[in-house]
Coordinates of C-alpha atoms in Angstrom, one line a residue:
M1 CA 0.0 0.0 0.0
S2 CA 1.4 3.4 -1.0
Q3 CA 2.0 6.1 1.6
S4 CA -0.2 9.1 0.7
G5 CA -2.3 11.8 2.1
K6 CA -1.7 12.7 5.8
N7 CA 0.3 9.5 6.3
G8 CA 3.1 10.6 4.0
L9 CA 5.9 12.0 6.0
T10 CA 7.8 15.0 4.6
Y11 CA 11.2 16.7 5.4
S12 CA 9.1 19.6 6.7
D13 CA 7.4 17.2 9.2
A14 CA 10.8 16.4 10.5
G15 CA 11.4 20.1 11.1
V16 CA 13.5 21.1 8.1
D17 CA 12.0 23.7 5.8
I18 CA 13.6 23.8 2.3
D19 CA 11.5 26.7 1.3
A20 CA 12.8 28.8 4.2
G21 CA 16.3 28.0 3.1
N22 CA 15.6 29.1 -0.5
L23 CA 13.9 32.3 0.8
M24 CA 17.0 33.2 2.9
V25 CA 19.3 32.7 -0.1
E26 CA 17.2 35.1 -2.1
K27 CA 17.2 37.6 0.8
I28 CA 21.0 37.6 1.1
K29 CA 22.0 37.8 -2.6
P30 CA 22.2 41.7 -2.7
A31 CA 24.4 41.6 0.5
V32 CA 26.7 39.0 -1.0
R33 CA 26.9 40.9 -4.3
S34 CA 28.0 44.0 -2.4
T35 CA 31.3 42.2 -1.4
R36 CA 32.6 41.6 -4.9
R37 CA 36.2 42.5 -5.5
P38 CA 38.9 41.8 -8.2
G39 CA 39.2 38.0 -8.4
A40 CA 35.6 37.3 -7.2
D41 CA 32.5 38.4 -9.1
G42 CA 30.4 35.2 -9.2
E43 CA 27.0 34.6 -7.7
I44 CA 26.3 32.3 -4.8
G45 CA 24.5 29.1 -5.4
G46 CA 27.1 26.9 -7.1
F47 CA 28.7 23.9 -5.4
G48 CA 31.9 26.0 -4.6
G49 CA 33.0 29.6 -4.7
L50 CA 35.6 30.6 -7.3
F51 CA 38.5 33.1 -6.8
D52 CA 41.0 34.2 -9.5
L53 CA 44.3 35.0 -7.9
K54 CA 45.7 36.5 -11.1
A55 CA 42.8 38.9 -11.4
A56 CA 43.5 39.9 -7.8
G57 CA 47.0 41.1 -8.9
F58 CA 49.2 38.4 -7.4
E59 CA 52.4 37.2 -9.1
D60 CA 53.7 34.5 -6.8
P61 CA 51.4 34.3 -3.8
V62 CA 51.4 32.2 -0.6
L63 CA 47.9 31.5 0.6
V64 CA 47.1 32.0 4.3
A65 CA 43.9 30.6 5.9
A66 CA 42.2 31.2 9.2
N67 CA 38.9 30.1 10.8
D68 CA 37.1 31.2 13.9
G69 CA 33.7 31.6 15.6
V70 CA 32.0 34.3 17.7
G71 CA 31.9 32.3 20.9
T72 CA 29.3 32.9 23.6
K73 CA 28.8 36.5 22.4
L74 CA 26.2 34.8 20.3
K75 CA 24.1 34.1 23.5
I76 CA 23.9 37.9 24.1
A77 CA 22.7 38.4 20.5
I78 CA 20.1 35.7 20.9
D79 CA 19.0 36.9 24.4
A80 CA 18.9 40.6 23.3
D81 CA 17.4 39.6 19.9
R82 CA 19.9 41.6 17.9
H83 CA 21.6 39.8 15.0
D84 CA 22.9 42.4 12.7
T85 CA 26.4 42.8 14.2
V86 CA 27.7 39.3 15.1
G87 CA 28.5 38.7 11.5
I88 CA 31.0 41.6 11.6
D89 CA 32.6 39.8 14.7
L90 CA 32.8 36.6 12.7
V91 CA 34.7 38.2 9.8
A92 CA 36.9 40.3 12.1
M93 CA 38.1 37.3 14.2
C94 CA 39.3 35.6 10.9
V95 CA 40.6 38.5 8.8
N96 CA 42.5 40.1 11.7
D97 CA 44.4 36.8 12.0
L98 CA 45.3 37.0 8.3
V99 CA 46.6 40.5 8.3
V100 CA 48.9 39.9 11.2
Q101 CA 50.8 37.5 8.8
G102 CA 51.0 40.3 6.2
A103 CA 48.3 38.7 4.1
E104 CA 45.5 40.5 2.2
P105 CA 42.1 38.8 2.9
L106 CA 40.7 37.6 -0.4
F107 CA 37.5 35.6 0.3
F108 CA 35.3 34.4 3.1
L109 CA 32.9 31.5 3.7
D110 CA 30.5 31.2 6.6
Y111 CA 28.7 28.3 8.3
F112 CA 25.4 29.1 10.0
A113 CA 23.6 26.3 12.0
T114 CA 20.3 26.7 13.7
G115 CA 17.4 24.6 15.2
K116 CA 14.7 26.3 13.1
L117 CA 15.6 28.6 10.3
D118 CA 14.1 32.1 10.5
P119 CA 14.9 33.7 7.1
D120 CA 14.8 37.2 8.4
Q121 CA 17.2 36.4 11.3
G122 CA 19.5 34.5 8.9
A123 CA 19.5 37.4 6.5
A124 CA 20.4 39.9 9.3
I125 CA 23.3 37.7 10.3
V126 CA 24.6 37.4 6.7
Q127 CA 24.2 41.1 6.1
G128 CA 26.5 41.6 9.1
I129 CA 29.0 39.1 7.5
A130 CA 28.8 41.1 4.3
E131 CA 29.5 44.3 6.1
G132 CA 32.5 42.8 7.8
C133 CA 33.7 41.6 4.3
R134 CA 33.3 45.1 2.9
Q135 CA 35.3 46.5 5.8
A136 CA 38.1 43.9 5.2
G137 CA 38.0 44.1 1.4
C138 CA 37.3 40.4 0.9
A139 CA 34.5 38.7 -1.1
L140 CA 31.8 36.6 0.5
I141 CA 31.9 33.7 -2.0
G142 CA 29.9 31.0 -0.3
G143 CA 28.5 29.5 2.9
E144 CA 26.4 26.8 4.4
T145 CA 23.1 27.2 6.2
A146 CA 22.2 24.1 8.2
E147 CA 18.8 23.7 9.8
M148 CA 19.2 21.0 12.5
P149 CA 16.2 20.4 14.7
G150 CA 17.1 18.6 17.9
M151 CA 20.7 19.8 17.8
Y152 CA 19.9 23.4 18.8
S153 CA 17.3 24.8 21.3
H154 CA 14.7 27.1 19.9
G155 CA 16.2 30.4 18.9
D156 CA 19.8 29.2 19.3
Y157 CA 22.3 29.2 16.4
D158 CA 26.0 29.0 15.9
L159 CA 28.4 30.6 13.4
A160 CA 31.8 29.7 12.0
G161 CA 33.8 31.6 9.5
F162 CA 36.7 30.7 7.1
A163 CA 38.9 33.3 5.5
V164 CA 41.7 32.9 2.9
G165 CA 44.2 35.6 2.1
A166 CA 47.4 35.9 0.2
A167 CA 50.8 37.6 0.4
E168 CA 53.6 37.7 -2.2
R169 CA 56.3 35.1 -1.4
G170 CA 58.9 36.6 1.0
Q171 CA 56.5 39.3 2.3
L172 CA 55.0 37.3 5.2
L173 CA 55.1 38.5 8.8
P174 CA 56.7 38.2 11.4
A175 CA 59.9 39.3 9.8
G176 CA 63.1 37.6 11.1
D177 CA 64.8 40.8 12.2
I178 CA 62.9 41.8 15.5
A179 CA 65.5 43.3 17.8
E180 CA 66.0 44.6 21.3
G181 CA 64.9 48.2 21.5
D182 CA 62.1 47.8 18.8
V183 CA 59.0 49.7 19.8
I184 CA 55.6 48.1 20.4
L185 CA 52.7 50.2 19.1
G186 CA 49.2 49.6 20.5
L187 CA 46.0 50.1 18.4
A188 CA 42.8 50.8 20.3
S189 CA 40.1 48.2 20.4
S190 CA 36.4 49.0 20.0
G191 CA 35.5 47.3 23.3
V192 CA 35.4 43.6 24.4
H193 CA 35.7 42.4 20.7
S194 CA 34.8 38.7 20.8
N195 CA 36.7 37.0 23.7
G196 CA 35.9 36.4 27.3
Y197 CA 32.1 36.5 26.9
S198 CA 31.5 33.5 29.1
L199 CA 33.0 35.7 31.9
V200 CA 31.1 38.8 30.7
R201 CA 27.8 36.9 30.8
K202 CA 28.6 35.6 34.3
I203 CA 29.3 39.2 35.5
V204 CA 26.1 40.4 33.9
T205 CA 24.2 37.7 35.8
L206 CA 25.9 38.8 39.0
S207 CA 24.9 42.4 38.3
G208 CA 21.2 41.4 38.0
L209 CA 20.8 43.7 35.1
A210 CA 18.7 42.9 32.0
W211 CA 20.0 43.3 28.5
D212 CA 17.5 46.1 27.7
V213 CA 18.5 48.4 30.6
P214 CA 20.7 51.5 29.9
A215 CA 24.4 50.4 29.9
P216 CA 26.1 51.6 33.1
F217 CA 29.3 52.3 31.2
E218 CA 28.1 53.7 27.9
A219 CA 25.5 56.5 27.5
G220 CA 22.7 56.1 24.9
K221 CA 22.9 52.3 24.6
T222 CA 21.3 49.4 26.3
L223 CA 23.5 46.9 28.0
G224 CA 22.9 44.4 25.2
E225 CA 23.8 46.9 22.5
A226 CA 26.9 48.1 24.3
L227 CA 28.2 44.5 24.8
L228 CA 27.4 43.6 21.2
T229 CA 29.7 46.4 19.8
P230 CA 31.4 44.6 17.0
T231 CA 35.1 43.7 16.9
K232 CA 37.2 46.2 15.1
I233 CA 38.6 45.2 11.7
Y234 CA 42.2 46.4 11.2
V235 CA 42.9 45.1 7.7
K236 CA 42.9 48.0 5.3
Q237 CA 44.7 50.3 7.8
L238 CA 47.4 47.8 8.5
L239 CA 47.9 46.7 4.9
K240 CA 48.4 50.4 4.0
A241 CA 51.0 50.8 6.8
I242 CA 52.8 47.6 5.8
R243 CA 53.0 48.7 2.2
E244 CA 53.7 52.4 2.6
T245 CA 56.3 52.2 5.3
G246 CA 57.9 48.7 4.9
S247 CA 58.7 49.1 8.6
I248 CA 56.3 46.7 10.4
K249 CA 58.2 43.7 11.7
A250 CA 55.4 41.9 13.4
L251 CA 51.8 42.2 14.3
A252 CA 49.7 40.4 17.0
H253 CA 45.9 40.2 17.2
I254 CA 45.0 40.5 20.9
T255 CA 42.3 37.9 21.3
G256 CA 41.6 35.2 24.0
G257 CA 44.5 35.1 26.4
G258 CA 45.2 38.8 26.1
F259 CA 48.8 40.1 26.0
P260 CA 50.6 37.2 27.7
E261 CA 49.3 34.6 25.2
N262 CA 49.2 36.5 21.9
I263 CA 52.3 38.7 21.8
P264 CA 54.9 36.0 22.4
R265 CA 53.5 34.0 19.4
V266 CA 55.2 36.4 17.0
L267 CA 58.5 36.9 19.0
P268 CA 61.8 35.1 18.8
K269 CA 62.6 33.1 22.0
H270 CA 65.4 35.5 23.1
L271 CA 63.1 38.6 23.3
A272 CA 60.3 39.6 25.5
A273 CA 57.6 42.4 25.2
E274 CA 57.9 44.9 28.0
I275 CA 54.4 46.4 28.2
D276 CA 53.8 49.8 29.9
L277 CA 50.4 49.4 31.4
D278 CA 50.2 53.1 32.2
A279 CA 50.0 53.7 28.4
V280 CA 46.8 51.6 28.2
K281 CA 43.5 53.6 28.2
A282 CA 41.0 50.8 29.0
P283 CA 37.5 51.7 27.8
A284 CA 34.9 52.0 30.6
V285 CA 33.4 48.6 29.9
F286 CA 36.5 46.9 31.3
S287 CA 36.4 49.0 34.5
W288 CA 32.7 48.0 34.9
L289 CA 33.5 44.3 34.3
A290 CA 36.4 44.3 36.7
K291 CA 34.5 46.2 39.4
T292 CA 31.2 44.3 39.1
G293 CA 32.8 40.9 38.9
G294 CA 35.7 41.6 41.3
V295 CA 38.1 40.5 38.6
E296 CA 41.8 41.2 39.3
A297 CA 43.9 43.2 36.9
K298 CA 46.1 40.1 36.1
E299 CA 43.0 38.1 35.2
M300 CA 41.6 41.0 33.1
L301 CA 44.9 41.1 31.1
R302 CA 44.7 37.3 30.6
T303 CA 41.1 37.3 29.4
F304 CA 40.4 40.5 27.6
N305 CA 42.1 42.9 25.2
C306 CA 41.6 45.7 27.9
G307 CA 41.5 48.3 25.1
V308 CA 44.3 47.1 22.8
G309 CA 43.0 45.1 19.8
M310 CA 46.2 44.8 17.9
I311 CA 50.0 45.5 18.4
A312 CA 52.7 46.3 15.9
V313 CA 56.5 45.8 16.4
V314 CA 58.5 48.5 14.6
P315 CA 62.0 49.9 14.6
A316 CA 62.3 52.8 17.2
D317 CA 63.3 55.3 14.5
K318 CA 60.2 54.3 12.4
A319 CA 57.6 54.3 15.1
D320 CA 56.4 57.9 14.5
E321 CA 56.1 57.2 10.7
V322 CA 54.1 54.0 11.2
A323 CA 51.9 55.6 13.8
A324 CA 51.2 58.6 11.5
V325 CA 50.0 56.4 8.7
L326 CA 47.7 54.4 11.0
T327 CA 46.4 57.6 12.7
G328 CA 45.7 59.0 9.2
E329 CA 43.5 55.9 8.6
G330 CA 41.5 56.7 11.7
E331 CA 43.3 54.5 14.2
S332 CA 44.0 55.5 17.8
V333 CA 47.7 54.5 18.2
F334 CA 50.0 54.8 21.2
R335 CA 53.4 53.6 22.3
L336 CA 52.7 50.5 24.4
G337 CA 56.2 49.2 25.1
R338 CA 59.4 47.8 23.7
M339 CA 61.4 44.7 23.0
V340 CA 63.8 43.6 25.8
A341 CA 66.2 40.6 26.2
R342 CA 64.5 37.5 27.6
D343 CA 66.2 34.9 29.8
E344 CA 65.7 31.2 28.9
G345 CA 62.4 30.0 30.3
A346 CA 61.2 33.5 31.3
A347 CA 57.8 34.9 30.3
G348 CA 57.4 36.5 26.8
T349 CA 55.4 39.4 28.2
I350 CA 56.5 41.5 31.2
Y351 CA 54.7 44.5 32.7
K352 CA 55.6 47.8 34.2
G353 CA 53.1 50.4 35.5
T354 CA 49.5 49.7 36.5
L355 CA 46.4 49.0 34.4
A356 CA 44.0 51.8 35.2
L357 CA 40.6 50.1 35.8

């Protein structure tokens, strides 16, 4: 006997709506189109995204790839029901990791998984991803939307991003000539960026505040809005400084693990970064988190960027020139420290001064 009528099960009965997926694809096409650049001008919808390295102007490129997520910052977006900025965070976490290696981000792919697809919510997320790609100068050439009932609670979703960049052979960072006395420049962050949000959420719970109340540390914004401030994308500014000055020896993206984990990753074993904490102007959000959660300065520095989203290592006599180019691109730049000799087995980051929280 054939299954028909109300006895015939469909994919939709199992909780997956193919029509919703198709509707979302149509909604995001203009956003995707807005990210086109030399090397990528196709439409989404094929089985793979194409990129033409020659059309992008590369002669003998080395490809650099990075992937990341947004972490539990997504829970704030879900609880506050604001989905238009987490896509920027997704792109930022990936492309900032590319530029620190001297690579120009070329293209981006995203993975979006949810329990039940809401095409409007999905489109808002992808529009944020497209905005991040425009800021970084990379093309959004594809992605995956997965509707997975039973895997995610109602309203929950997860994001992952994958970015590929390129640098001409021999132009990769860090350079091999970092030396004692080199200056460390700090570039200001836009806030908490996308690390430490499990602690942020714990502190908000302790505070007893709701996401829609006025933020205690930022006028004119709700707590949810303020804590969803997207991660700063440093790509175009840093590429300009790298190319115009030729003086950047190393860059480090200050993500989870803060200064002590991220700066030593780009340093030779015989050198340490001496950081002057008096030079750091921590945004008010960090003071609020430290005070409300009773978090010690050392733990703050290990968990958050504390106001410094990126660092650059430059020769002392070129520090002003590099800072001027970055300032001209709208960055807030300051002298954060210098390179000093490191004893075997000693920490790669040492502090002087006090973090003003």
